[in-house]
Structures are given as structure tokens and as C-alpha cells.
Short mmCIF file of C-alpha atoms and ligand atoms in Angstrom, two decimals:
data_model
loop_
_atom_site.label_atom_id
_atom_site.label_comp_id
_atom_site.label_asym_id
_atom_site.label_seq_id
_atom_site.Cartn_x
_atom_site.Cartn_y
_atom_site.Cartn_z
CA MET A 1 -11.70 39.92 -23.28
CA ASP A 2 -15.13 39.19 -21.83
CA SER A 3 -15.09 41.41 -18.78
CA THR A 4 -18.18 39.84 -17.24
CA THR A 5 -16.57 36.42 -17.26
CA ARG A 6 -13.31 37.73 -15.90
CA HIS A 7 -15.18 39.47 -13.13
CA ILE A 8 -17.09 36.34 -12.16
CA LEU A 9 -14.01 34.16 -12.23
CA ASP A 10 -12.07 36.62 -10.16
CA LEU A 11 -14.87 36.80 -7.63
CA SER A 12 -15.13 33.02 -7.54
CA ARG A 13 -11.46 32.64 -7.00
CA ARG A 14 -11.54 35.04 -4.11
CA GLY A 15 -14.29 32.92 -2.66
CA LEU A 16 -16.78 35.78 -2.80
CA LEU A 17 -19.08 33.96 -5.16
CA ARG A 18 -19.58 30.44 -3.99
CA GLY A 19 -21.48 27.33 -4.89
CA ALA A 20 -24.87 27.81 -6.41
CA ALA A 21 -24.47 31.56 -6.76
CA GLY A 22 -21.28 31.16 -8.74
CA LEU A 23 -22.73 28.44 -10.93
CA ALA A 24 -25.86 30.46 -11.62
CA ALA A 25 -23.80 33.48 -12.56
CA LEU A 26 -21.71 31.43 -14.94
CA ALA A 27 -24.74 29.69 -16.38
CA ALA A 28 -26.15 33.09 -17.21
CA ILE A 29 -23.21 33.87 -19.47
CA ALA A 30 -22.76 30.32 -20.76
CA PRO A 31 -24.51 30.88 -24.11
CA ALA A 32 -22.05 33.61 -24.97
CA ARG A 33 -19.14 31.42 -24.05
CA GLN A 34 -20.38 28.45 -26.02
CA ALA A 35 -20.49 30.74 -29.00
CA GLY A 36 -16.75 31.17 -28.65
CA ALA A 37 -16.51 34.09 -26.30
CA GLN A 38 -13.69 34.15 -23.78
CA GLN A 39 -13.26 33.21 -20.22
CA ALA A 40 -10.41 34.62 -18.31
CA PHE A 41 -7.59 32.93 -16.50
CA ARG A 42 -4.93 34.85 -14.67
CA THR A 43 -2.41 32.32 -15.96
CA TRP A 44 -2.39 29.62 -18.63
CA PRO A 45 -4.64 26.75 -17.46
CA PHE A 46 -3.08 23.88 -19.49
CA THR A 47 -0.06 23.49 -17.19
CA LEU A 48 -0.55 19.72 -16.88
CA GLY A 49 -0.38 19.13 -20.61
CA VAL A 50 -2.56 16.97 -22.81
CA ALA A 51 -2.88 13.24 -23.30
CA SER A 52 -4.55 10.64 -25.47
CA GLY A 53 -5.29 7.03 -24.74
CA ASP A 54 -7.17 3.78 -25.34
CA PRO A 55 -7.14 3.91 -29.16
CA ALA A 56 -10.03 2.33 -31.10
CA PRO A 57 -10.35 1.97 -34.89
CA ASP A 58 -12.47 5.12 -35.04
CA GLY A 59 -11.12 7.24 -32.21
CA PHE A 60 -9.41 7.55 -28.84
CA VAL A 61 -9.73 9.34 -25.52
CA LEU A 62 -8.43 12.89 -25.23
CA TRP A 63 -7.50 14.31 -21.85
CA THR A 64 -6.55 17.59 -20.28
CA ARG A 65 -7.11 19.29 -16.94
CA LEU A 66 -7.58 22.99 -16.24
CA ALA A 67 -5.06 23.89 -13.54
CA PRO A 68 -3.65 27.41 -13.80
CA GLU A 69 -1.87 26.87 -10.47
CA PRO A 70 -1.29 23.13 -10.56
CA LEU A 71 0.43 22.76 -7.19
CA THR A 72 -2.26 24.54 -5.18
CA PRO A 73 -5.55 23.05 -3.92
CA ASP A 74 -8.10 22.81 -6.73
CA GLY A 75 -5.33 23.66 -9.20
CA GLY A 76 -6.14 27.33 -8.78
CA MET A 77 -9.62 26.86 -10.25
CA PRO A 78 -12.93 28.20 -8.99
CA ARG A 79 -15.48 25.56 -8.05
CA VAL A 80 -17.55 26.03 -11.16
CA ALA A 81 -17.99 23.98 -14.30
CA LEU A 82 -16.42 25.45 -17.42
CA PRO A 83 -16.64 24.52 -21.09
CA VAL A 84 -13.50 23.38 -22.89
CA THR A 85 -13.51 23.03 -26.65
CA TRP A 86 -11.45 20.40 -28.46
CA GLU A 87 -10.35 19.90 -32.02
CA VAL A 88 -8.93 16.87 -33.83
CA ALA A 89 -7.18 17.48 -37.14
CA GLU A 90 -5.37 15.49 -39.79
CA ASP A 91 -2.48 17.94 -39.79
CA ARG A 92 -0.41 19.62 -37.11
CA GLY A 93 -1.48 23.04 -38.40
CA PHE A 94 -5.21 22.21 -37.96
CA ALA A 95 -6.06 23.09 -41.57
CA ARG A 96 -8.05 19.85 -41.96
CA VAL A 97 -10.19 19.49 -38.81
CA ALA A 98 -11.74 16.02 -38.58
CA ALA A 99 -13.78 16.42 -35.39
CA SER A 100 -14.46 19.05 -32.74
CA GLY A 101 -16.74 19.67 -29.80
CA THR A 102 -17.18 21.06 -26.32
CA ALA A 103 -16.64 19.21 -23.06
CA ILE A 104 -17.33 20.40 -19.53
CA ALA A 105 -14.51 20.65 -17.00
CA ARG A 106 -16.19 19.94 -13.67
CA PRO A 107 -14.89 20.74 -10.20
CA GLU A 108 -16.07 17.30 -9.05
CA LEU A 109 -13.35 15.84 -11.30
CA ALA A 110 -10.64 18.43 -10.61
CA HIS A 111 -11.55 20.16 -13.89
CA ALA A 112 -10.23 17.19 -15.81
CA VAL A 113 -11.69 16.68 -19.28
CA HIS A 114 -12.12 13.26 -20.91
CA VAL A 115 -13.35 13.26 -24.50
CA GLU A 116 -14.15 9.96 -26.24
CA VAL A 117 -13.64 10.86 -29.89
CA ALA A 118 -15.34 8.62 -32.47
CA GLY A 119 -15.98 8.71 -36.21
CA LEU A 120 -12.35 9.02 -37.28
CA ASN A 121 -10.50 6.94 -39.86
CA ALA A 122 -8.61 3.82 -38.79
CA ALA A 123 -4.85 3.41 -38.47
CA ARG A 124 -3.72 6.97 -38.88
CA PRO A 125 -2.23 9.75 -36.80
CA TYR A 126 -4.27 12.76 -35.71
CA PHE A 127 -3.42 15.97 -33.91
CA TYR A 128 -5.51 17.54 -31.15
CA ARG A 129 -5.70 20.58 -28.92
CA PHE A 130 -7.99 22.15 -26.34
CA ARG A 131 -9.19 25.70 -25.85
CA SER A 132 -10.76 27.42 -22.87
CA GLY A 133 -11.66 31.05 -23.37
CA THR A 134 -8.69 32.63 -25.08
CA GLU A 135 -6.26 30.00 -23.86
CA VAL A 136 -5.03 27.18 -26.09
CA SER A 137 -3.27 23.98 -25.04
CA ARG A 138 -0.22 22.49 -26.64
CA VAL A 139 -0.84 20.20 -29.60
CA GLY A 140 -0.88 16.46 -28.98
CA ARG A 141 -0.59 13.57 -31.41
CA ALA A 142 -2.82 10.52 -31.19
CA ARG A 143 -3.33 7.53 -33.43
CA THR A 144 -6.35 5.38 -34.21
CA ALA A 145 -6.11 1.58 -34.14
CA PRO A 146 -6.32 -0.49 -37.34
CA ALA A 147 -9.80 -1.46 -38.57
CA PRO A 148 -11.20 -4.79 -37.35
CA GLY A 149 -9.96 -7.53 -39.67
CA ALA A 150 -7.19 -5.38 -41.14
CA THR A 151 -3.63 -6.63 -40.92
CA PRO A 152 -1.27 -3.72 -40.34
CA ALA A 153 2.32 -4.19 -41.43
CA ARG A 154 3.52 -3.68 -37.89
CA LEU A 155 2.63 -2.62 -34.37
CA ARG A 156 5.08 -0.64 -32.25
CA PHE A 157 4.63 -0.03 -28.56
CA VAL A 158 6.47 0.90 -25.38
CA THR A 159 6.12 -0.71 -21.96
CA ALA A 160 7.09 1.55 -19.05
CA GLY A 161 6.30 2.40 -15.44
CA CYS A 162 7.70 2.78 -11.89
CA GLN A 163 8.54 6.48 -11.95
CA HIS A 164 9.37 7.51 -8.38
CA PHE A 165 9.65 11.28 -8.70
CA GLU A 166 12.30 11.63 -6.00
CA HIS A 167 14.57 8.89 -7.35
CA GLY A 168 15.45 10.37 -10.71
CA HIS A 169 14.79 12.63 -13.66
CA PHE A 170 12.19 11.53 -16.18
CA THR A 171 14.77 11.15 -18.97
CA ALA A 172 13.17 7.84 -19.94
CA TRP A 173 10.00 9.77 -20.78
CA ALA A 174 11.98 12.26 -22.87
CA HIS A 175 13.33 9.37 -24.94
CA ILE A 176 9.91 7.70 -25.14
CA ALA A 177 8.52 10.98 -26.50
CA GLU A 178 11.07 10.71 -29.32
CA GLU A 179 10.30 7.08 -30.21
CA ALA A 180 8.99 6.95 -33.77
CA ASP A 181 5.51 5.80 -34.78
CA LEU A 182 4.31 4.19 -31.59
CA ASP A 183 0.82 2.76 -31.63
CA PHE A 184 0.68 3.07 -27.85
CA VAL A 185 2.57 3.28 -24.58
CA PHE A 186 1.49 0.67 -22.05
CA HIS A 187 1.98 2.11 -18.55
CA TYR A 188 2.08 -0.83 -16.16
CA GLY A 189 1.69 1.33 -13.07
CA ASP A 190 3.52 3.00 -10.20
CA TYR A 191 2.75 6.22 -12.07
CA ILE A 192 2.95 7.96 -8.70
CA TYR A 193 4.42 6.83 -5.41
CA GLU A 194 2.31 7.52 -2.36
CA TYR A 195 5.21 8.13 0.02
CA ARG A 196 5.73 11.40 1.88
CA GLY A 197 8.27 13.93 0.71
CA ARG A 198 11.73 13.05 1.99
CA VAL A 199 13.60 16.03 3.36
CA PRO A 200 17.29 16.50 2.55
CA GLY A 201 19.59 14.35 4.63
CA GLN A 202 16.77 12.08 5.76
CA PRO A 203 17.62 8.44 5.11
CA GLY A 204 15.19 6.48 3.03
CA TRP A 205 14.67 4.25 0.06
CA GLY A 206 16.49 5.23 -3.15
CA PRO A 207 18.32 8.42 -4.07
CA ARG A 208 16.67 11.79 -3.75
CA VAL A 209 17.04 14.23 -6.65
CA ARG A 210 13.80 16.14 -5.97
CA GLN A 211 11.06 16.04 -3.38
CA HIS A 212 7.47 14.94 -3.15
CA ILE A 213 5.20 17.72 -1.91
CA GLY A 214 3.36 16.77 1.27
CA GLU A 215 2.77 13.74 3.43
CA GLU A 216 1.92 10.19 2.40
CA THR A 217 -1.13 10.47 0.17
CA ILE A 218 -4.41 9.47 1.82
CA SER A 219 -7.07 12.01 0.83
CA LEU A 220 -8.37 12.90 -2.61
CA ALA A 221 -6.64 16.28 -2.32
CA ASP A 222 -3.33 14.51 -1.52
CA TYR A 223 -3.54 12.20 -4.53
CA ARG A 224 -4.60 15.04 -6.85
CA LEU A 225 -1.62 17.10 -5.78
CA ARG A 226 0.72 14.14 -6.24
CA TYR A 227 -0.50 13.50 -9.80
CA ALA A 228 -0.24 17.21 -10.55
CA GLN A 229 3.33 17.29 -9.29
CA TYR A 230 4.34 14.33 -11.44
CA ARG A 231 2.45 15.65 -14.47
CA THR A 232 4.17 19.04 -14.32
CA ASP A 233 7.34 17.24 -15.44
CA PRO A 234 8.05 18.38 -19.02
CA ASP A 235 9.46 15.01 -20.13
CA LEU A 236 6.39 13.12 -18.94
CA GLN A 237 4.18 15.74 -20.60
CA ALA A 238 6.10 15.33 -23.86
CA ALA A 239 5.57 11.56 -23.85
CA HIS A 240 1.84 11.97 -23.25
CA ALA A 241 1.58 14.57 -26.00
CA ALA A 242 3.47 12.35 -28.44
CA HIS A 243 1.69 8.99 -28.10
CA PRO A 244 -1.57 7.42 -26.95
CA PHE A 245 -1.24 5.65 -23.58
CA LEU A 246 -2.86 2.48 -22.25
CA PRO A 247 -2.81 3.36 -18.55
CA SER A 248 -3.12 0.83 -15.76
CA TYR A 249 -2.14 0.97 -12.11
CA ASP A 250 -0.13 -1.14 -9.73
CA ASP A 251 0.24 -0.76 -5.97
CA HIS A 252 1.72 2.70 -5.45
CA GLU A 253 -1.21 4.51 -7.05
CA VAL A 254 -2.95 3.54 -3.78
CA ASP A 255 -0.60 2.05 -1.16
CA ASN A 256 2.52 -0.13 -1.27
CA ASN A 257 1.63 -3.80 -1.87
CA TRP A 258 -2.10 -3.41 -1.29
CA ALA A 259 -4.12 -6.46 -2.24
CA GLY A 260 -7.88 -6.44 -2.85
CA PRO A 261 -9.53 -5.04 0.28
CA HIS A 262 -6.28 -5.20 2.26
CA SER A 263 -3.94 -2.28 2.76
CA GLU A 264 -0.23 -2.84 3.25
CA GLU A 265 -1.05 -2.52 6.96
CA ASP A 266 -2.96 -5.80 7.15
CA GLY A 267 -2.38 -6.68 10.81
CA ARG A 268 0.15 -9.40 10.03
CA GLY A 269 3.91 -9.76 9.94
CA ARG A 270 5.62 -6.39 9.70
CA HIS A 271 2.33 -4.50 10.08
CA PRO A 272 0.69 -5.63 13.31
CA VAL A 273 -1.70 -2.66 13.43
CA ALA A 274 -4.25 -3.24 10.69
CA VAL A 275 -6.17 -0.70 8.66
CA PRO A 276 -9.67 -2.25 8.50
CA PRO A 277 -10.93 -2.94 4.95
CA GLU A 278 -13.85 -0.52 5.34
CA VAL A 279 -11.40 2.24 6.21
CA PHE A 280 -8.95 1.30 3.46
CA ALA A 281 -11.92 1.42 1.04
CA LEU A 282 -12.14 5.18 1.64
CA ARG A 283 -8.50 5.59 0.65
CA LYS A 284 -8.98 3.41 -2.43
CA ALA A 285 -11.94 5.53 -3.51
CA ALA A 286 -9.82 8.69 -3.27
CA ALA A 287 -6.86 7.08 -5.04
CA PHE A 288 -8.95 5.66 -7.89
CA GLN A 289 -10.78 8.95 -8.40
CA ALA A 290 -7.49 10.83 -8.74
CA TRP A 291 -6.13 8.12 -11.07
CA TYR A 292 -9.21 8.42 -13.27
CA GLU A 293 -9.01 12.20 -13.23
CA HIS A 294 -5.42 12.18 -14.51
CA MET A 295 -5.46 9.33 -17.03
CA PRO A 296 -6.75 9.33 -20.64
CA VAL A 297 -9.18 6.46 -20.04
CA ARG A 298 -12.83 5.93 -20.92
CA ALA A 299 -15.84 6.69 -18.72
CA ALA A 300 -16.13 2.95 -18.05
CA ALA A 301 -13.23 3.51 -15.62
CA ILE A 302 -15.00 6.11 -13.45
CA PRO A 303 -14.76 4.57 -9.98
CA ARG A 304 -17.84 3.69 -7.97
CA GLY A 305 -16.48 4.35 -4.50
CA PRO A 306 -13.66 1.84 -3.88
CA ASP A 307 -14.52 -0.17 -7.01
CA ILE A 308 -13.11 0.53 -10.45
CA THR A 309 -13.14 -1.39 -13.70
CA ALA A 310 -9.78 -0.74 -15.32
CA TYR A 311 -9.23 -4.07 -17.05
CA ARG A 312 -10.14 -3.90 -20.71
CA ARG A 313 -9.25 -5.20 -24.16
CA MET A 314 -8.07 -3.45 -27.32
CA ASP A 315 -7.60 -5.07 -30.72
CA PHE A 316 -5.09 -3.85 -33.29
CA GLY A 317 -6.55 -5.49 -36.38
CA THR A 318 -5.52 -9.12 -36.68
CA LEU A 319 -2.01 -8.38 -35.45
CA ALA A 320 -2.45 -7.97 -31.71
CA ARG A 321 -5.05 -8.24 -28.98
CA VAL A 322 -4.02 -6.32 -25.88
CA ASN A 323 -5.62 -7.38 -22.61
CA VAL A 324 -4.90 -4.70 -20.01
CA LEU A 325 -5.17 -6.48 -16.66
CA ASP A 326 -5.70 -5.48 -13.03
CA THR A 327 -3.59 -7.69 -10.76
CA ARG A 328 -4.30 -5.66 -7.58
CA GLN A 329 -7.97 -5.11 -7.01
CA PHE A 330 -9.28 -8.66 -7.08
CA ARG A 331 -6.37 -10.64 -5.68
CA ASP A 332 -6.00 -12.46 -2.35
CA ASP A 333 -3.81 -10.91 0.26
CA GLN A 334 -0.16 -11.86 -0.21
CA PRO A 335 0.53 -15.21 1.46
CA CYS A 336 3.11 -15.75 4.18
CA SER A 337 2.64 -12.23 5.60
CA ASP A 338 4.11 -10.86 2.34
CA ARG A 339 7.58 -11.87 3.49
CA ASN A 340 9.72 -13.01 0.56
CA GLY A 341 11.46 -16.34 1.03
CA GLN A 342 10.62 -20.01 1.23
CA PRO A 343 6.95 -20.65 0.43
CA CYS A 344 4.88 -21.20 3.57
CA ALA A 345 1.86 -23.52 3.71
CA GLU A 346 -0.43 -20.82 2.27
CA VAL A 347 1.28 -20.64 -1.13
CA PRO A 348 -0.16 -23.83 -2.70
CA ARG A 349 -3.77 -22.89 -1.80
CA PRO A 350 -5.86 -24.29 -4.68
CA ASP A 351 -8.30 -21.37 -4.86
CA ALA A 352 -5.62 -18.64 -5.15
CA GLN A 353 -6.91 -15.51 -6.89
CA MET A 354 -4.77 -12.99 -8.75
CA LEU A 355 -7.30 -11.62 -11.28
CA GLY A 356 -10.45 -12.67 -9.43
CA THR A 357 -12.97 -15.07 -10.93
CA THR A 358 -14.76 -12.48 -13.10
CA GLN A 359 -11.65 -10.99 -14.69
CA GLU A 360 -10.05 -14.41 -15.10
CA ALA A 361 -13.12 -15.70 -16.98
CA TRP A 362 -13.20 -12.50 -19.06
CA LEU A 363 -9.52 -12.89 -19.95
CA LEU A 364 -9.89 -16.53 -20.96
CA ALA A 365 -12.97 -15.67 -23.01
CA GLY A 366 -10.78 -13.18 -24.87
CA MET A 367 -8.19 -15.89 -25.40
CA THR A 368 -10.79 -18.12 -27.03
CA ASP A 369 -10.84 -17.80 -30.81
CA SER A 370 -8.80 -14.62 -30.62
CA PRO A 371 -8.41 -13.12 -34.10
CA ALA A 372 -4.93 -11.88 -33.20
CA ARG A 373 -1.51 -13.21 -34.07
CA TRP A 374 -0.09 -11.87 -30.77
CA ASN A 375 -2.13 -12.13 -27.59
CA ILE A 376 -0.70 -9.69 -25.12
CA MET A 377 -1.34 -9.69 -21.38
CA ALA A 378 -0.40 -6.15 -20.41
CA GLN A 379 -0.16 -6.36 -16.65
CA GLN A 380 1.88 -5.34 -13.64
CA ILE A 381 3.86 -8.08 -11.90
CA PRO A 382 6.22 -10.81 -13.16
CA MET A 383 4.39 -14.00 -14.14
CA MET A 384 7.62 -15.91 -14.86
CA ARG A 385 9.16 -18.33 -12.41
CA ARG A 386 11.67 -16.25 -10.49
CA LEU A 387 13.60 -17.86 -7.66
CA LEU A 388 15.28 -15.34 -5.39
CA ARG A 389 18.45 -15.59 -3.39
CA GLY A 390 18.26 -18.66 -1.16
CA GLY A 391 15.69 -20.22 -3.48
CA GLY A 392 12.73 -18.28 -2.08
CA ILE A 393 9.97 -16.51 -3.99
CA ALA A 394 8.44 -13.02 -3.94
CA MET A 395 5.06 -13.12 -2.19
CA ASP A 396 3.64 -10.16 -4.12
CA LYS A 397 4.12 -11.78 -7.57
CA TRP A 398 2.44 -14.59 -9.54
CA ASP A 399 4.98 -17.05 -8.03
CA ALA A 400 3.06 -16.82 -4.74
CA TYR A 401 -0.29 -17.44 -6.48
CA PRO A 402 0.65 -20.66 -8.34
CA ALA A 403 -2.89 -22.06 -8.62
CA ALA A 404 -4.11 -18.84 -10.27
CA ARG A 405 -1.17 -18.86 -12.68
CA GLN A 406 -1.75 -22.52 -13.52
CA ARG A 407 -5.44 -21.94 -14.33
CA LEU A 408 -4.44 -19.11 -16.67
CA LEU A 409 -1.63 -21.03 -18.41
CA ASP A 410 -3.78 -24.17 -18.75
CA GLY A 411 -6.63 -22.04 -20.09
CA MET A 412 -4.40 -20.46 -22.77
CA VAL A 413 -2.97 -23.80 -23.83
CA ASP A 414 -6.39 -25.49 -23.91
CA ARG A 415 -7.66 -22.70 -26.15
CA ARG A 416 -4.60 -22.81 -28.40
CA THR A 417 -4.30 -19.05 -27.96
CA PRO A 418 -1.74 -17.90 -30.56
CA ASN A 419 1.52 -16.43 -29.31
CA PRO A 420 0.79 -15.32 -25.74
CA VAL A 421 3.07 -12.48 -24.64
CA VAL A 422 3.19 -11.23 -21.05
CA LEU A 423 4.24 -7.65 -20.26
CA SER A 424 5.13 -6.70 -16.71
CA GLY A 425 7.21 -4.38 -14.54
CA ASP A 426 7.16 -3.67 -10.80
CA VAL A 427 10.50 -5.23 -9.82
CA HIS A 428 12.70 -2.32 -11.03
CA VAL A 429 14.91 -4.52 -13.17
CA ALA A 430 14.61 -5.57 -16.81
CA LEU A 431 13.91 -9.27 -17.29
CA ALA A 432 13.16 -11.51 -20.25
CA SER A 433 12.05 -15.10 -19.82
CA THR A 434 9.93 -17.87 -21.18
CA ILE A 435 7.11 -19.24 -19.00
CA ARG A 436 6.67 -23.01 -18.86
CA ARG A 437 3.34 -24.82 -18.86
CA ARG A 438 4.04 -25.85 -15.28
CA PRO A 439 6.35 -23.07 -14.10
CA GLU A 440 7.65 -25.08 -11.13
CA ASP A 441 8.64 -27.93 -13.47
CA ALA A 442 11.77 -27.11 -15.47
CA GLU A 443 11.03 -30.02 -17.85
CA SER A 444 7.59 -28.83 -19.00
CA THR A 445 7.09 -27.04 -22.32
CA ALA A 446 7.47 -23.27 -22.70
CA VAL A 447 4.07 -21.74 -23.51
CA ALA A 448 4.55 -17.96 -23.29
CA VAL A 449 7.22 -15.29 -23.30
CA GLU A 450 7.49 -12.41 -20.85
CA PHE A 451 9.15 -9.02 -21.07
CA THR A 452 9.53 -7.20 -17.74
CA ALA A 453 10.29 -3.51 -18.21
CA THR A 454 12.67 -1.93 -15.72
CA SER A 455 11.66 1.20 -13.80
CA ALA A 456 11.76 4.63 -15.39
CA THR A 457 13.41 6.07 -12.27
CA SER A 458 12.68 3.99 -9.18
CA GLU A 459 15.84 3.05 -7.24
CA GLY A 460 18.02 5.54 -9.09
CA ASP A 461 20.94 4.95 -11.44
CA GLY A 462 21.36 1.20 -10.91
CA ALA A 463 23.88 -0.97 -12.74
CA ASP A 464 23.82 -3.36 -15.66
CA MET A 465 24.58 -6.31 -13.39
CA THR A 466 24.53 -6.82 -9.65
CA PRO A 467 25.35 -9.78 -7.39
CA ALA A 468 21.60 -10.33 -6.97
CA GLY A 469 21.25 -10.35 -10.75
CA GLU A 470 24.00 -12.94 -11.23
CA ASP A 471 22.38 -15.10 -8.58
CA THR A 472 18.94 -14.71 -10.18
CA LEU A 473 20.23 -15.74 -13.61
CA ARG A 474 21.98 -18.77 -12.12
CA ARG A 475 18.84 -19.94 -10.36
CA ASN A 476 16.45 -19.30 -13.26
CA PRO A 477 17.78 -20.88 -16.46
CA ASP A 478 14.77 -19.67 -18.51
CA MET A 479 15.64 -16.06 -17.76
CA VAL A 480 17.76 -14.67 -20.59
CA LEU A 481 18.11 -11.07 -19.37
CA TYR A 482 18.63 -9.32 -16.07
CA ASN A 483 19.54 -5.62 -16.12
CA ALA A 484 19.29 -3.28 -13.14
CA ARG A 485 19.51 0.07 -14.94
CA ARG A 486 16.54 2.36 -15.53
CA GLY A 487 14.69 2.48 -18.85
CA TYR A 488 11.79 0.92 -20.75
CA CYS A 489 10.96 -1.60 -23.50
CA VAL A 490 10.14 -0.93 -27.16
CA SER A 491 8.42 -3.79 -28.96
CA GLU A 492 7.67 -4.15 -32.65
CA ALA A 493 5.38 -6.90 -33.92
CA THR A 494 4.78 -8.07 -37.46
CA ALA A 495 2.83 -11.15 -38.54
CA ALA A 496 6.11 -13.08 -38.56
CA GLN A 497 7.90 -11.97 -35.39
CA MET A 498 8.03 -9.71 -32.36
CA THR A 499 11.20 -7.88 -31.42
CA THR A 500 11.67 -6.22 -28.04
CA GLU A 501 14.46 -3.76 -27.35
CA PHE A 502 15.40 -3.14 -23.72
CA VAL A 503 16.34 0.55 -23.58
CA THR A 504 18.47 1.61 -20.63
CA LEU A 505 19.89 4.88 -19.34
CA PRO A 506 23.39 5.13 -17.84
CA PHE A 507 22.04 7.48 -15.12
CA VAL A 508 18.87 9.22 -13.92
CA THR A 509 20.17 11.17 -10.92
CA ARG A 510 21.51 13.69 -13.42
CA GLU A 511 19.61 14.98 -16.44
CA GLY A 512 20.42 14.27 -20.07
CA ALA A 513 21.28 10.57 -20.09
CA PRO A 514 21.62 9.11 -23.59
CA ARG A 515 19.41 6.29 -24.84
CA MET A 516 21.23 2.96 -24.83
CA THR A 517 20.25 -0.58 -25.77
CA ALA A 518 20.90 -3.24 -23.15
CA ALA A 519 19.58 -6.13 -25.24
CA THR A 520 17.19 -7.03 -28.04
CA PHE A 521 15.23 -10.27 -28.32
CA THR A 522 13.14 -11.69 -31.12
CA ILE A 523 10.32 -14.26 -30.99
CA GLU A 524 9.22 -15.99 -34.18
CA ALA A 525 5.45 -16.40 -34.44
CA GLY A 526 4.47 -19.96 -33.58
CA GLN A 527 7.58 -20.60 -31.49
CA VAL A 528 8.04 -19.97 -27.79
CA ALA A 529 11.69 -19.03 -27.66
CA LEU A 530 13.67 -15.84 -27.18
CA ARG A 531 16.42 -15.30 -29.73
CA THR A 532 19.05 -12.67 -29.01
CA GLY A 533 19.09 -9.87 -31.56
CA GLY A 534 16.60 -8.04 -33.75
CA GLY A 535 15.28 -8.65 -37.25
FE1 LIG B 1 7.61 0.42 -8.57
CA1 LIG B 2 4.76 -1.84 -7.79
#
């Protein structure tokens, strides 16, 4: 034990050594620490686990955060920067180390560490761990993407999201952790929910099996604590440790149904008192910073105030191109005061924006001469035509932005983009559908398929079928699945076909639910049709 370091950390934590004085004191002993000497923590600092993400052919992002007391302000850390060493090995026992280095855990980023590892071999699993002083993290498993131009035999991935902490246990994540040989987990968002903790007996949305700490999240400290609370869940930690993630966000990482500069409280309809955009921008900046701090994403996603670039593209050899999209930050406000139902006069506006002009052009550029057999749009909200009860539409989804959807579909068709596949979530039910060239015209040709993953927990146990589900299937003949249980999707693509299994759980308000299969669908490459069954 390095007693000098322990002394300084203890003093810092008591607040006796602050700011510049604390940093200077630590800097003075930094050479010793970089040489492998210890720093002292009262308790193990890797309480939030480890994660990997955004695989490339030669590497991936590694993540951890030092938080010896994860549910306290600052995670129980002194406000000083500390070195964290990392190792990547070919074997779980770390006999064959392939890369290693030192990163700095900074108080400005909640002592989160993001390492962009490069120089590794393509298309193979690696193991990783972190060390700070004498403390060692758990071991995580990551996987590099196939080399450019290579054709892997198959690609396997999970689509999941919507994990309201109060509504259920994270059993879905326990099962995802056990899924074999995943190339990645696409998280479509609603990783946290911003809502205040609901006290026992208080009525509210969904069941309540455990409680959010604190009020509705507004400040950076609020969001950090919310992520920490979610990330202390052992099932979620196990999934992160087992597979690389492709994180994105939807609305609840910031505020329910926010849209571009507009908060949910936009001064219209149900929310007559508006939060001005310049005030909402402060909340977005806090929310995006906390999202960045807790996700295994690249430095390109460090927010600049209320602006963040989270849309990005990853290729998996010639088999799949994955476009991770942002359907929140650049969209118009929801039309018709965000009230679901019959389209009002705003819906057909010709300049409707869902991705914004820059992202839309970027996406279509990536659809032009794509080298990939499967061109995946990994995004948040249903793109399929989805008529609700009474024949209305949902104002938060692509259905209420028809001009934007038409530009995208026309652009894909014009470019002859091979096998477009849309991934989505957000609606807390599992859906599978084809998307027609003109979605409002039931006679036009099908041009894409869509898999909507159900929620991991949000809305509690659910049921396989509901009256709303029967009505939805009746009104939407292209929809071949509706299931209102909790779960996720597992997809497997080869050059010839893509199979998606809809995994469901019989319950989430109790622990230990078994993994069940609600349905499996197969698409043959070159055809836009969903066939029931696998293989
Ligand atoms: Fe949700
Ligand atoms: Ca959502």
C-alpha cells in the first residue's frame, strides 16, 4: 500500500485538500503511480462494471467508471484525475495480452474512462479489464468487427431498450448476457427514464417493483445518479460485460417525447406552460453529458453543450452496414400537439424533418453503393405504417412525419440499396412488418422490413395479446406480429437470409423469468417478405 497516496485520497475525500492543491499533490506522486504503484480506495471502485462498444475491424471502445460509492454525489470520488490502466488479451486468463495502456479518469467526466483500442485483429473475441491502484475490475468480453471486404459466415445481434427501472427486473439483460456469440447489442434507447421515484402506494404509470432515487432528472448530478442506479443492476452489468454495445438514445434519456429544441412542455396541447428552448438546452447538455459518460462510445460523441453527434455507421465486412440513427435531436416538434389520433393539417407538411437535412443526406450517402448485403437502420421509433384504434396515428412516430419517411424510402429505392432492414423500439410491444414504398398506399410495393423490439421492462409483465393488439393487427395487414410481453430481439444474418427471433419473458415483476420465443421470422436476401419460422 502506498501510504502517501492513501493519505492524499483520504484528505481529498474529507474535503480538506481541494482543487488545485489536491491535484498538485497527486501530480507530485503521479510518476510513482504510473510505474504501477498503488492508489487507495476505501471500497472497490468498479461498482458500475465494464463495457465495450462501437466495434471496428481493429478495435472497439472500452468503458468503466470509478465509483466506489456509486449512489452518492461524485460516486464517492475525490475531485482529482486518476490514472486507470487497461489490458486487452486474447484469453480470459490474460496470458496473451494484445494491447494495454493508461487512461485518465477525470472528475469533469464523473471519473468515466473511454479507451479507443486500435491495432487488434479483425473478427475475433478479446477480453479486457481495468486496474486502478491495487483494485481490478471484472473481466469483459469484446469482439472486433470483420475486416473491410471480408464476408463473415454470419452476424448475430440483439436489439433491446426501454428499461424502466421501477417497472421490472432486468431479467431480459440476464438472458442477453447469455446469448452466444453476439457481434453487438443495439440499444435503441430509453436506457434510463427521467421520472421521479414513485413512492409506495402512489398511483402512476406501470407497476413498481423498485424505486428511482430522487426527483425527475434535470441537472447533471441527477442524470449521473440515475445512470449509476441503473448500472448497479447486476443483470445489466452482465450484458455489458458479455457483448459490445451500439448505444443510442431515445426520448427518456432527456425528457419524455422531446423533439429537437422542444421539451415535452412545449406550450401546446397538454403542456400550456412552455419550457423555452434556451432553457431546455441546459437540460439537454446535462443529459447528453451523462449519457456520454456512461456509454461505451467514441470521443466523437462528446457533447458540445446541447449538441451531440451520436449518429454513426459501422460496417461488418460485406455482410452488414449498420447506420445508428438519431431520430430525436434534429426532428420537428410532433405535429397536432403530440396528441395521437386523426392526422391534423400539420401532418402532411412537405418539409417534415425526422433526421434533419444533414443526417438524412449522410444516411442516403451511406445507402449509395453500400458494400453490404444487409443495410440496417438502427433507430428508435417505428417507421412502419401503424394505424391505431379509431384509425388514428401516433404523432411521435414516423407516421406523423410522412414527407420525411417518403424522402428516405424513395432515396433507398432510387439507390437500389440492398436489403434495407429497420430496427426500432419505443412502443413497448414487439412488432414485425414490411414497409411499402408509399406507406399510406396498401397497393404499393414492399421495400423494407422492420423489427420493433419490445421493452425490456417498461409497462411490466404485459400479455401476449391484448384488445389493442388485435385491433392493431386488423387495421394493419402488413404487420405480422404484435406481442405485448417484455423481451428483446435476436437477429442472425448470413449472405442468404436474416432470421429474427422475438424473445419474450412471461413476467418481469418477479425475478427469474425463463427465456421464451414468441415468434421467429426469416427474410430471404433480395426479397421483401417476412416468412414465419427460422432457417
Ligand atoms: Fe420506452
Ligand atoms: Ca421512448
